[in-house]
Amino acid sequence: MARKPSLTGFPEWLPAERVVEQHVLDTLRRVFELHGFSGIETRAVETVGQLLRKGEIDKEVYGVSRLQEDAGKEAAPKDDPNALALHFDLTVPFARYVVENAGHLHFPFRRYQMQKVWRGERPQDGRFREFTQADVDIVGDGSLPFRYDVELALVIAEALTALQLGDFRLRVNNRQLSEGFYRGLGIEDTAAVLRAIDKLEKIGEDKVAEELVASGLSEEQARKALALASIRSEDGSFVERVRALGVEHPLLDEGLEQLREVVEGAAVAAPGRVIADLSIARGLDYYTGTVYETVLVGHEKLGSICSGGRYESLASNGKRTFPGVGLSIGVSRLVSRLLAEGTLVASREVPTAVLVALPNEGEWHRAQAVARALRSRGVATEVMATAEKFGKQIKHADRRGIPFVWFLGTDGAADQVKDIRSGEQMDADAALWTPPASDLTPTVAPPAEAGDGVVGH
Amino acid sequence: MARKPSLTGFPEWLPAERVVEQHVLDTLRRVFELHGFSGIETRAVETVGQLLRKGEIDKEVYGVSRLQEDAGKEAAPKDDPNALALHFDLTVPFARYVVENAGHLHFPFRRYQMQKVWRGERPQDGRFREFTQADVDIVGDGSLPFRYDVELALVIAEALTALQLGDFRLRVNNRQLSEGFYRGLGIEDTAAVLRAIDKLEKIGEDKVAEELVASGLSEEQARKALALASIRSEDGSFVERVRALGVEHPLLDEGLEQLREVVEGAAVAAPGRVIADLSIARGLDYYTGTVYETVLVGHEKLGSICSGGRYESLASNGKRTFPGVGLSIGVSRLVSRLLAEGTLVASREVPTAVLVALPNEGEWHRAQAVARALRSRGVATEVMATAEKFGKQIKHADRRGIPFVWFLGTDGAADQVKDIRSGEQMDADAALWTPPASDLTPTVAPPAEAGDGVVGH
């Protein structure tokens, strides 16, 4: 993000930056597929009626219409449910896809989806108008065992570990737990409490307490709601601490049991990284059970890089209801931060490992044959287009970050390959030679100085 | 495409279909990277001013605007050069990207780009409003050696071969050749001739002859222009046939030499697949040298699946000019046809190779440990969420196309793995066992019945 984009809020990466983003996407894809998630894509547009079904976010939606049709329209697109608009997340399109294709899908349906989404908001604080999200969801037909909530935590913990972003915390809560607790306290407008608790990190405990009391809670109710939100643990010990608050309700019991299962189940695979955090509310979202948020340790200001939860009804077609549990990773925001802080760095900006030098114009076909031989064994190779002086050809490789230059042998001598970083040069056979694994393709990793898997400075 | 999409012109694939599309994209990416092309992405939107710079295609552009801002606007978006619109190809955005980032790129810059593009046209004859293109271009700063025109033909021939679509023809022509020939004939409005020749396949030779004469050519000029367009060859022999028409012009000489180099250069790598075809005109496009089109043999009706050419000025910032040569593959149109005809078929719709069965609810953690061990060696594995009867669990795997079911050993007995297609079952150790390579991930290939690499039926 050192360059100023020509349109604010629409980030574009230089080739070396794109290598990092591609690495993030490839890593996520690999982990998701290892866990049996199918990749799908949905179209970029939905009808306005579909997008505004939940009726809240019309401010942020980009409408789409043929330029030639725009003039002289009677109804504004926002008042026409059949008008088209760009999707603002991947959940609404996925819900539509599930309903439309239910007869062709096998449930529980596990899918990942990595696509651009658009939000027409005014860009500020690094907010993007176009950004990539990576979503994983498991959706059932009619019902979906709770165990998938545990599994999703494992999948995400594994994905974030594979990304080598340094330490992170997957903070988990449960809506039934909070709901049951508030009801056990005799509170009726539990949504208002959730909304207030959601502001804890932003405005602090005192202001939240004021808001809770203003919303009709007694001092005691507010105190207990805040006490609940202060509980965190890496294991099942949060259960005792909640019990110690002396509140009882059947929903609370169920929520506690579910949350314990998630935290204890995940502790086996990702010790210390999945924690119960009873302050997590996820604002106005439509979750009905488990809720997840993720922070990078040392980068809490970045906010949650991966959030989600359980919906009792991700989608419905009237006759059938499809419950789901899923998480969404904000890839662009994450990559933007990784690039700005140098957390992950690409070893080079081009895929090319070898540049075949051209001794004279007549040798281009022989150079191409060498390149073909190398490529056939997975070595990315370019051929010089013009027979400049070798010094210039080496400089051409150096400027583009290509580590090896290949010299065709003359008069029956063997070909040679030169590592232009060390200057080391040796005989080589295009049918056999391979660069060291670390040079075969661009690698993406934390910079050497920053230590092992630790987020930079 | 058996299902009817809920919005015409916006295709969406089922999971098994997406496996085929993903395979096409992965294959193209692999070939492009082996040839040293860097992957980039540009934003989905451009300003209307940028898109309409060449002033022809405004009918097809989708404008984008915040829903809330739409009402009460004075100027229609099409009259506001700063209004936003979705890109309709990847060439215009790439040209802008090159100019904007010229100071950060190394030339000749080799990039591939695989993204969705949008065209607001009325969908007909399988035309899409949203579709994926895969572009490769090489761009120089000030100049770009002609040799890259040969290289691009090699890259595309290799990419199409890797896709196993069956036989194809990369048909190449050269604008200087045609231009020089027409000028040598004394024709002034050479663009009118190109436009007429471009219609040969659609309206036939007689109608084109009429059109040529109507545009002011003599019968003799029209006859020679058609004679030129009738020339095809798999090698350099076209040069003699053009010479035999007795036309002379310096541009013609240069064009002949360039086209010979492309055809003979490519013949080494892709014998018989790259041919000189002097009827290729590429309509109104802005090419200045080599032009390419590609047809699948037996599927000529599909039109060109991959087209492109040389631009003397892909982009310019006033001071610097960036010449380029590139090709664009219409991935969605191609995949849509491959799916409809069963040319390529996925071996299964899920990435999962193994389902770990659950003997009872208490064994879920042990099952997860087995899954982790398998995944750590690249075997995509799911764990059953509920301990149903084994028969039901096997059915669950079968329905989803998962080839293997894993049974945890009890009382110290070894685990077992069952190939549910053959029924074969054997002892297995999760730390060592791997499925056959053909079952490790979903594979995509022509169906066995159709023979080796031949397009179906």
Tab-separated table of C-alpha atoms in Angstrom, chain A residues 30 34-35 158, chain B residues 368-381 430-434:
chain	number	residue	atom	x	y	z
A	30	ARG	CA	-5.188	-26.425	0.539
A	34	LEU	CA	-7.785	-31.316	3.047
A	35	HIS	CA	-10.851	-31.017	5.269
A	158	GLU	CA	-5.271	-25.124	11.214
B	368	GLN	CA	-9.940	-36.617	14.406
B	369	ALA	CA	-6.399	-37.741	15.271
B	370	VAL	CA	-6.496	-40.247	12.410
B	371	ALA	CA	-7.785	-37.512	10.088
B	372	ARG	CA	-4.983	-35.177	11.187
B	373	ALA	CA	-2.378	-37.852	10.485
B	374	LEU	CA	-3.779	-38.470	6.996
B	375	ARG	CA	-4.103	-34.756	6.172
B	376	SER	CA	-0.541	-34.089	7.305
B	377	ARG	CA	0.504	-36.234	4.345
B	378	GLY	CA	-1.864	-34.555	1.925
B	379	VAL	CA	-4.808	-36.963	2.117
B	380	ALA	CA	-8.064	-34.997	2.235
B	381	THR	CA	-10.097	-36.490	5.066
B	430	ALA	CA	-2.837	-43.539	9.468
B	431	ALA	CA	0.825	-42.530	9.711
B	432	LEU	CA	1.704	-44.463	6.548
B	433	TRP	CA	-1.288	-45.279	4.350
B	434	THR	CA	-1.898	-43.265	1.197
